Short mmCIF file of C-alpha atoms and ligand atoms in Angstrom, two decimals:
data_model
loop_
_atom_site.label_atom_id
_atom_site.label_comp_id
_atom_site.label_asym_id
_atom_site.label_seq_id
_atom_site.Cartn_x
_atom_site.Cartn_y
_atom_site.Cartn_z
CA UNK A 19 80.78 126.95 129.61
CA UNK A 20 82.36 123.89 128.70
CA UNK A 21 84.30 122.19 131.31
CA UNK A 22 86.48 119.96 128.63
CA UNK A 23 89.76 122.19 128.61
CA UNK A 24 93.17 121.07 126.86
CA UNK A 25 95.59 120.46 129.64
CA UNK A 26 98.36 118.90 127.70
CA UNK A 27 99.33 117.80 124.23
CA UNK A 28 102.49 115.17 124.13
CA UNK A 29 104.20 114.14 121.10
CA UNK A 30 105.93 111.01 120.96
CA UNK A 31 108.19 109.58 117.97
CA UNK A 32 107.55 105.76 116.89
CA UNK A 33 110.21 104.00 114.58
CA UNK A 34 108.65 100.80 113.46
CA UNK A 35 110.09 98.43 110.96
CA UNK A 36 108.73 97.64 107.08
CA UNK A 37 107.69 93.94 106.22
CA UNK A 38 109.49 94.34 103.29
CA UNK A 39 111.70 97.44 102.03
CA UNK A 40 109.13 99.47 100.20
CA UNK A 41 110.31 101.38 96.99
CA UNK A 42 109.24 105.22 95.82
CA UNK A 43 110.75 106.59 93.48
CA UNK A 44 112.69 109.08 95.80
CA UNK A 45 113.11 106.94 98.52
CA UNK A 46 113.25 103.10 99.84
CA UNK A 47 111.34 103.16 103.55
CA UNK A 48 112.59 99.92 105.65
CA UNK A 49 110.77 101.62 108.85
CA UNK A 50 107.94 104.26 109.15
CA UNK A 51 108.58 106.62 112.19
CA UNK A 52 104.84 107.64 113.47
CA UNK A 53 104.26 111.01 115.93
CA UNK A 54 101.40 110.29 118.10
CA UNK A 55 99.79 112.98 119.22
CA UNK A 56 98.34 112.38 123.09
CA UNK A 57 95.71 115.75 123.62
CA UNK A 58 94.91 115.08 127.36
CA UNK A 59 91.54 117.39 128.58
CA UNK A 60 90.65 118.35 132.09
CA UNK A 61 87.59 116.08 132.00
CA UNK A 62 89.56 113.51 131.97
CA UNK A 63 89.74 112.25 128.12
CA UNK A 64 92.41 111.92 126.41
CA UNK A 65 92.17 111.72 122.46
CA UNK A 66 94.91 110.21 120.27
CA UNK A 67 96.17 111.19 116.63
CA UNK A 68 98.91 110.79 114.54
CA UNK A 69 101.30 112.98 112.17
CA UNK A 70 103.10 110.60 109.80
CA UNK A 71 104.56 110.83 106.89
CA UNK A 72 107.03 109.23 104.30
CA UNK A 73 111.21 109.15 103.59
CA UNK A 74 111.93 111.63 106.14
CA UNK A 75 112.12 115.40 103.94
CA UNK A 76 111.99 113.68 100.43
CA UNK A 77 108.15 113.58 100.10
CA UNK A 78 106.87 116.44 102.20
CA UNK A 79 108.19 119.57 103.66
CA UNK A 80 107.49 118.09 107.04
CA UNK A 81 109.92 115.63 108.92
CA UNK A 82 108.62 113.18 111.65
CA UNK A 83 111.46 115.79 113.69
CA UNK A 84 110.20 118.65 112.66
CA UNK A 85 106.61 117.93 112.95
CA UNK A 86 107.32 117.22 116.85
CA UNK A 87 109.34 119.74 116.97
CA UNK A 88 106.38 122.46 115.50
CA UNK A 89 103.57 120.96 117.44
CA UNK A 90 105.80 120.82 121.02
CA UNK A 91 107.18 124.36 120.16
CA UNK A 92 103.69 126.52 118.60
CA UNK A 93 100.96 124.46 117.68
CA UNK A 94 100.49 123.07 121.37
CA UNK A 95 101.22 126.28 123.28
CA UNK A 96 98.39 128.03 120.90
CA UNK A 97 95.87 124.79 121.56
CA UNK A 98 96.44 124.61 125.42
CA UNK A 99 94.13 125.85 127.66
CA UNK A 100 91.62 126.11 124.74
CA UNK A 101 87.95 124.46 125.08
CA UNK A 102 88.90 120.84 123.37
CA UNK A 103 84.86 120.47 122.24
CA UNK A 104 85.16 123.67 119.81
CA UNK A 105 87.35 122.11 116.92
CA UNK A 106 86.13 124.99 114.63
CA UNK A 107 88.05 127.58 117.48
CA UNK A 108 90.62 125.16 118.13
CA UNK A 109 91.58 124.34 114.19
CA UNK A 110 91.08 127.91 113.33
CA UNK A 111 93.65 128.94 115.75
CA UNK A 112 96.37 127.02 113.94
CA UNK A 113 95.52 128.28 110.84
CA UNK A 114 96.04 131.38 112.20
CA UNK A 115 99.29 131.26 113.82
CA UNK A 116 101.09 128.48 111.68
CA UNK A 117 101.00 128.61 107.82
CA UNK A 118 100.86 125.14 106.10
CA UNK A 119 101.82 122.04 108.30
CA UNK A 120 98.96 120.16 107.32
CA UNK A 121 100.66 117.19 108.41
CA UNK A 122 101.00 118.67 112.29
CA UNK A 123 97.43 119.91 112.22
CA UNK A 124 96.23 117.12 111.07
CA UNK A 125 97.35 115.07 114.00
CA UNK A 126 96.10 117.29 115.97
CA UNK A 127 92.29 117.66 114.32
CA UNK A 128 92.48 113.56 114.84
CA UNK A 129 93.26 113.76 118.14
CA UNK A 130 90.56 116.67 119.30
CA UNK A 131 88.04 114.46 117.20
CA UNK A 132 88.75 111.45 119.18
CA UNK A 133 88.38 113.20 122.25
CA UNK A 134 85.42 114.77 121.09
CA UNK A 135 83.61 111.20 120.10
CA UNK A 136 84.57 109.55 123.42
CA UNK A 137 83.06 112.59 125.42
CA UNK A 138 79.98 112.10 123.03
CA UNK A 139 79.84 108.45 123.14
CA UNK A 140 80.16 109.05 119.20
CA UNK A 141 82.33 107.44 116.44
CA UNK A 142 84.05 110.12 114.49
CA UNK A 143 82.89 108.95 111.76
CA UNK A 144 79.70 110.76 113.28
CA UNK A 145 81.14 113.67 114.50
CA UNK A 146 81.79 114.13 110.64
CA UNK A 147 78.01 113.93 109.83
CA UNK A 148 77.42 110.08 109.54
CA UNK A 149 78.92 107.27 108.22
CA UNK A 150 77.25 106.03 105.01
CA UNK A 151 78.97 102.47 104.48
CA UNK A 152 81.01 100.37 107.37
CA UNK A 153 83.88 99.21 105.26
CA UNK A 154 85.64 100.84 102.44
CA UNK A 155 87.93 98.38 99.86
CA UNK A 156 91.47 99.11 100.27
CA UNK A 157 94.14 98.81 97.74
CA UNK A 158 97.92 97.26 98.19
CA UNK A 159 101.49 99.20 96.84
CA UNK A 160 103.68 96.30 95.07
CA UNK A 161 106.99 98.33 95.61
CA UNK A 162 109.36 95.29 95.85
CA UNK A 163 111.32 96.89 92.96
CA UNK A 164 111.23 93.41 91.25
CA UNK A 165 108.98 91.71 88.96
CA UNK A 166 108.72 87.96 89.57
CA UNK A 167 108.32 89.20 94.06
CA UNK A 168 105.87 91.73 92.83
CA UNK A 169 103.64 89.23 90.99
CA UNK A 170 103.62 86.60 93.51
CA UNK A 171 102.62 89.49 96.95
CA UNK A 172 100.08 90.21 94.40
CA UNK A 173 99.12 86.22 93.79
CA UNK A 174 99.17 85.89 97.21
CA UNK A 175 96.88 88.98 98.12
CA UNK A 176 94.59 87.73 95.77
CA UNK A 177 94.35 83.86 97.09
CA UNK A 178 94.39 85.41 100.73
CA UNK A 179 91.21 87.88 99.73
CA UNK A 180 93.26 91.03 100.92
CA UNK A 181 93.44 92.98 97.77
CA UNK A 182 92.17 92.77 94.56
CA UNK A 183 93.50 96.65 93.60
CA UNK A 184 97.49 96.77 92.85
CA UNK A 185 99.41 100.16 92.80
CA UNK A 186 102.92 99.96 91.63
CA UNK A 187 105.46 102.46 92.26
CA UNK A 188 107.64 103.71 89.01
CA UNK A 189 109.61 106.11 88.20
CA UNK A 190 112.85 105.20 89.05
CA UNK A 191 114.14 103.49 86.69
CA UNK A 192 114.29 104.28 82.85
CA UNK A 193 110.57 104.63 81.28
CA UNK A 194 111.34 101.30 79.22
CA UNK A 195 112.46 99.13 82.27
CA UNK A 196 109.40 100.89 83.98
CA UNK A 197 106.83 100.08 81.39
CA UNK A 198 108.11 96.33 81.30
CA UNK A 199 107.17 95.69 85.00
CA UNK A 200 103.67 97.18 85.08
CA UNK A 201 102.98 95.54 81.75
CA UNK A 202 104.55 91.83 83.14
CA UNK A 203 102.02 92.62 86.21
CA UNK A 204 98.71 93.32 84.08
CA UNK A 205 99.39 90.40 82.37
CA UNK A 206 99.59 88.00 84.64
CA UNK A 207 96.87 89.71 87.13
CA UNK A 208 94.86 90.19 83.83
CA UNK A 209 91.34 90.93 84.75
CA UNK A 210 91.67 89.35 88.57
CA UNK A 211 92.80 92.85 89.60
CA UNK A 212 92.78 96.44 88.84
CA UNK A 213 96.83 97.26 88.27
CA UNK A 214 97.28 101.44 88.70
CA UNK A 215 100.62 103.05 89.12
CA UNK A 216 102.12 106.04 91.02
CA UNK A 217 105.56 107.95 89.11
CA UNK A 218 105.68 110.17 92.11
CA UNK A 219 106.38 113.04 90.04
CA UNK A 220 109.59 111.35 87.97
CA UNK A 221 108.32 111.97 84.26
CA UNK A 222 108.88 115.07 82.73
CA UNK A 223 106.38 115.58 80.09
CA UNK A 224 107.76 114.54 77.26
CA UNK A 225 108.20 110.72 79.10
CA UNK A 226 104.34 110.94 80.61
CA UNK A 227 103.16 111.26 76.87
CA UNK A 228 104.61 108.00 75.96
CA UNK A 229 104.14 106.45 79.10
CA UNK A 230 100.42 107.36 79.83
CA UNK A 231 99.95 105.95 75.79
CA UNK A 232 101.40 102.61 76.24
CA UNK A 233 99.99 102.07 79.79
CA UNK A 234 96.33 102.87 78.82
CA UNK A 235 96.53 100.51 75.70
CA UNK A 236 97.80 98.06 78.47
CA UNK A 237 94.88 98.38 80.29
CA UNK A 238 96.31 100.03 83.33
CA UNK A 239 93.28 101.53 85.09
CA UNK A 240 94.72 104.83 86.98
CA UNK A 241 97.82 107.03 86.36
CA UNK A 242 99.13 109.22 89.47
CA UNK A 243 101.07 112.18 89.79
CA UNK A 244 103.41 111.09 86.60
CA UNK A 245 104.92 114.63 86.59
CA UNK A 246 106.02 117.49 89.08
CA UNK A 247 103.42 119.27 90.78
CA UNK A 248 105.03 122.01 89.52
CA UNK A 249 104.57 122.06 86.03
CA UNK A 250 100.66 122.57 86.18
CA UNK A 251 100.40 123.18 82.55
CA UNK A 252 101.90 120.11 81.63
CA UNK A 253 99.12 118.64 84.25
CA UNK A 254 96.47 120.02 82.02
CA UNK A 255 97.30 118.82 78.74
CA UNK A 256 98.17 115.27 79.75
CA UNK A 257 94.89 115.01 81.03
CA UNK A 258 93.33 116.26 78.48
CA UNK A 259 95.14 113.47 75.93
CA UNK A 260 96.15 110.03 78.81
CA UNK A 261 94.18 107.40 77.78
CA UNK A 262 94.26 106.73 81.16
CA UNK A 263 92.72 108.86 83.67
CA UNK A 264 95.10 111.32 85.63
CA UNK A 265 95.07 110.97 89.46
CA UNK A 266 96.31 114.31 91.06
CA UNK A 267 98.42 113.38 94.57
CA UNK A 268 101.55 115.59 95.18
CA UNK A 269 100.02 117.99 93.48
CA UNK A 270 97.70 118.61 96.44
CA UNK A 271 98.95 119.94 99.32
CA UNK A 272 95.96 121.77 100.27
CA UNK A 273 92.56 122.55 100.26
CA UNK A 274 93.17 125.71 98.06
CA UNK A 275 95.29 123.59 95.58
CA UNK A 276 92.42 120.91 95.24
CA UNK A 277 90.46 124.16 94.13
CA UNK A 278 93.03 125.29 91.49
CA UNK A 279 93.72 121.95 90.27
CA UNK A 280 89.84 121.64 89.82
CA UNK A 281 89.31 124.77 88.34
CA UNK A 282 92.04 124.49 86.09
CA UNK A 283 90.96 120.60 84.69
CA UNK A 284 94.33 119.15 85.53
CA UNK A 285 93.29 115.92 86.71
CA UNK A 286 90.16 113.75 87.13
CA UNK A 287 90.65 112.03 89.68
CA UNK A 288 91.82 113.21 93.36
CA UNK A 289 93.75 111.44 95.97
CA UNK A 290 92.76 112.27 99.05
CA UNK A 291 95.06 112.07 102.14
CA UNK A 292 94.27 113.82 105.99
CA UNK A 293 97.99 114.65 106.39
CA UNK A 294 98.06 117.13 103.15
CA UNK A 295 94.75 119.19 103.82
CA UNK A 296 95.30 119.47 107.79
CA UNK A 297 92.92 116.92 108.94
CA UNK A 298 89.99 114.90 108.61
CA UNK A 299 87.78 117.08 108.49
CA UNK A 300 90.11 119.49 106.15
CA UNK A 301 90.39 116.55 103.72
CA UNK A 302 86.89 116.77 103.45
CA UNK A 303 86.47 120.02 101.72
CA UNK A 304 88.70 119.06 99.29
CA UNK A 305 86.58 115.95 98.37
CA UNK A 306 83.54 118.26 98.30
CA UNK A 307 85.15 120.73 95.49
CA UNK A 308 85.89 117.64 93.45
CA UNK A 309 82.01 116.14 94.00
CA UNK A 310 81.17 119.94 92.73
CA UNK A 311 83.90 119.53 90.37
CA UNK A 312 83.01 116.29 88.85
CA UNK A 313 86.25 114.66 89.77
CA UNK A 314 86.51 111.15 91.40
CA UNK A 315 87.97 110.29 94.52
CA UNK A 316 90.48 108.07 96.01
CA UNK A 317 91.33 107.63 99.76
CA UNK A 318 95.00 107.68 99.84
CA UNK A 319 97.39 107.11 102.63
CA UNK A 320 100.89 108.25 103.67
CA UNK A 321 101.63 105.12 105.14
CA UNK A 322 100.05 105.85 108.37
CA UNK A 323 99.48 103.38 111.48
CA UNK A 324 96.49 102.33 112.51
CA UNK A 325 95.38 105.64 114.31
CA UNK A 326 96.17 107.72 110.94
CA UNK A 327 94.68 105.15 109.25
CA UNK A 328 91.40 104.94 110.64
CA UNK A 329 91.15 108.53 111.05
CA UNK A 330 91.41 108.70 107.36
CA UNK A 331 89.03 106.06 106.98
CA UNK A 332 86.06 107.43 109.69
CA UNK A 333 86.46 110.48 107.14
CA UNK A 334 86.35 108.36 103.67
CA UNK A 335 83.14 106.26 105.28
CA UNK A 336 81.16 109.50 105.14
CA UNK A 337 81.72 110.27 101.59
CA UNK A 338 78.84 109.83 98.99
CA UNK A 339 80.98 108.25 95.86
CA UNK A 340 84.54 106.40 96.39
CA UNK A 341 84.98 105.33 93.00
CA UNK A 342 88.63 104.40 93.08
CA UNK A 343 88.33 103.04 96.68
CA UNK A 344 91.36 103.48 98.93
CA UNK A 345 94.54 102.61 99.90
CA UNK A 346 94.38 102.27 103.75
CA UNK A 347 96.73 99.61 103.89
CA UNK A 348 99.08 100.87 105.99
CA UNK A 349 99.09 98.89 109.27
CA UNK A 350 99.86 95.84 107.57
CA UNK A 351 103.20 97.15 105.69
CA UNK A 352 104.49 97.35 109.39
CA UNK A 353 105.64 94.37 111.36
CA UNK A 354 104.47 95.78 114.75
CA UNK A 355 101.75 97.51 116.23
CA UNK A 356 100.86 100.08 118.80
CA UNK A 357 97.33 99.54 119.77
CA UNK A 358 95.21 97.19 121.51
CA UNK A 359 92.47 96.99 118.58
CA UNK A 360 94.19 96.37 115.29
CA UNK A 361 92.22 97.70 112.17
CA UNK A 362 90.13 94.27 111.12
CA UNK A 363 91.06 93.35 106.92
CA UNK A 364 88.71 91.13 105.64
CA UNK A 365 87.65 89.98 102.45
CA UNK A 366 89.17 93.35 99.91
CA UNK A 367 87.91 95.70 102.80
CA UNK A 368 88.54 97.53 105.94
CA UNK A 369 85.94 96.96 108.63
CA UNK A 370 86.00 100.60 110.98
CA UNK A 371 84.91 100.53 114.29
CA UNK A 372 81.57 101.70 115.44
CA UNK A 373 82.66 102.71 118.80
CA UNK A 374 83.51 106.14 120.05
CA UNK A 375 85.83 108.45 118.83
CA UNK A 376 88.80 106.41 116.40
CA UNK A 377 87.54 103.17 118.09
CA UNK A 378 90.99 102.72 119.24
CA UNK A 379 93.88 102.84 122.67
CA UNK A 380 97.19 102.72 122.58
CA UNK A 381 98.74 99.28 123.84
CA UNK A 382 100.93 101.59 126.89
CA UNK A 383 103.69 98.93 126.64
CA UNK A 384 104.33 98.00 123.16
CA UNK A 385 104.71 102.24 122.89
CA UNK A 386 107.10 102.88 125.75
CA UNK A 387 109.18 99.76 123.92
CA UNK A 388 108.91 101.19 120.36
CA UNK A 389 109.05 104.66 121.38
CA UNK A 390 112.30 106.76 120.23
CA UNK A 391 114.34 107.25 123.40
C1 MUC B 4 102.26 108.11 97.64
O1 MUC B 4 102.84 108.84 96.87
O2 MUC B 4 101.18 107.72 97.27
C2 MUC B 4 101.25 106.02 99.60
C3 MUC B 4 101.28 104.68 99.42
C4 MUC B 4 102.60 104.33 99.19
O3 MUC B 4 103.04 103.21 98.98
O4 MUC B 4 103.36 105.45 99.18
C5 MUC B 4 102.61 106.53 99.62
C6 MUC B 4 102.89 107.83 98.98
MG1 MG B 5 101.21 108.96 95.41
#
């Protein structure tokens, strides 16, 4: 009989602002609103997750609103009074009475999981079957929307030791002007860094054919989601002919589409992210079908804080082959922060606790000031 019941599962909305205004193709975020999730237990523990995601409706089918709104509403009900150390019965559950809302349930798996490795005296990274490297090299997104500022965040990344991978976000603007600024990069990063880019679906097919050509003879390393998840035959034949390999992101929005979009060869490399399979431990599975698949993996973010963040990352540690390392970066795109242990950056990588559970508490103050009233 386990004596670890859920008791209570509060939701709280978090509006912190951007260093900089950061530019996607769909949408320019100036502040990230976070939900933590606080999953309080009879046996006293409380574990903490978070549901984030990015530009309000225009990247996901979830809202910060609606996620709150879907957890306070169903997903909590269905979760309280459930034993909090069974997070097969407890994840189950949701998948039972709520379709999709990966991004809600996968608040929600963080938060059982870091209730579960404090009861334990275990990091999650454990709880997931063992960590098998401390640190994991994390990328940087140069989405200043201009050139000359791009280059020199990307100069200065690179004297400061931060980042020595560079993601920049296209699609906005005309292919030519597009192809311009992610060639200017490459060339003056030339081989200090690996340059990659993200088109957030804004090619059609007849751009990504040109645009995949010129950026592979321009030695950009990795080519994401250049076209709408929709058009999945479109997927298949650019990967088939991109000089450049193909990096499926919207595209996956769940464990069954990683499947498809394995079986059906439409990209070679996989981005992983928590929020779009339902959890840590959901993103998981789809990293194991591409290890069976033969597709390499990336540990992607959706611009989490630091508890998303490093319950991506207790996930990612666990993982035999990283090849495209991740993009955990998201803490420092934010000018404040929420908990008392801020994720340690050092030298290209992100050093994850050892401690139990996410190896993190909320600072109480700093939330009741940030919090949405
Ligand atoms: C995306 O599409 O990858 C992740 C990093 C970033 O800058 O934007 C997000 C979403
Ligand atoms: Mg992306």
């Amino acid at each position: 009989m386990t004596t670890a019941i859920i008791e209570s599962i509060e939701t709280i909305l978090v509006d912190l602002p951007t260093i900089r205004p950061h530019k996607l193709a769909m949408h320019t975020i100036s502040q990230q609103t976070l939900v933590i999730i606080r999953l309080r237990c009879c046996d006293g523990i409380e574990g903490i997750g978070e549901s984030t995601t990015v530009g309000g409706l225009s990247y996901a089918y979830e809202s910060p609103e609606s996620i709150k709104t879907n957890i306070d509403t169903h997903l909590a009900p269905a979760l309280i009074g459930m034993a909090a150390d069974n997070i097969n019965a407890a994840m189950q559950r949701l998948d039972r009475i709520a379709k999709g809302n990966t991004f809600a349930k996968s608040g929600l798996e963080s938060a059982l999981l870091d209730a579960q490795g404090k009861r334990l005296g275990l990091p999650v990274s454990e709880l997931l079957g063992g960590r098998v490297r401390d640190t994991l090299e994390v990328g940087w997104v140069l989405a200043s929307g201009d050139t000359a500022r791009d280059i020199a965040e990307a100069e200065q990344l690179l004297d400061f030791r931060r980042h020595r991978i560079f993601k920049v976000k296209i699609g906005a603007n005309s292919l030519d002007e597009d192809l311009k600024h992610v060639i200017a990069i490459k060339r003056a990063l030339c081989d200090r860094a690996s340059v990659r880019v993200d088109v957030n679906q804004h090619w059609d097919e007849s751009q990504a054919i040109r645009g995949c050509q010129v950026l592979g003879k321009n030695g950009i390393d990795l080519i994401e989601q250049p076209i709408s998840r929709i058009n999945r035959a479109g997927q298949v034949r650019l990967n088939q002919r991109s000089p450049a390999p193909i990096m499926a992101d919207e595209s996956i929005e769940s464990v069954e589409d990683a499947f498809s979009l394995a079986a059906d060869g439409a990209a070679s490399v996989f981005a992983l992210k928590i929020a779009k399979n339902g959890g840590p431990r959901a993103v998981l599975r789809t990293a194991h079908i591409a290890e069976a698949a033969g597709i390499s993996l990336y540990g992607a973010t959706m611009l989490e804080g630091s508890i998303g963040t490093l319950a991506s990352a207790h996930a990612f540690l666990t993982l035999k082959n990283l090849t495209w390392g991740t993009e955990l970066f998201g803490p420092l795109l934010l000018t404040e922060e929420i908990v008392n242990e801020p994720p340690v950056y050092r030298n290209f990588e992100l050093h994850v606790p050892n401690t139990p559970g996410l190896g993190l508490s909320l600072d109480e103050d700093r939330l009741a000031f940030f919090r949405r009233k």
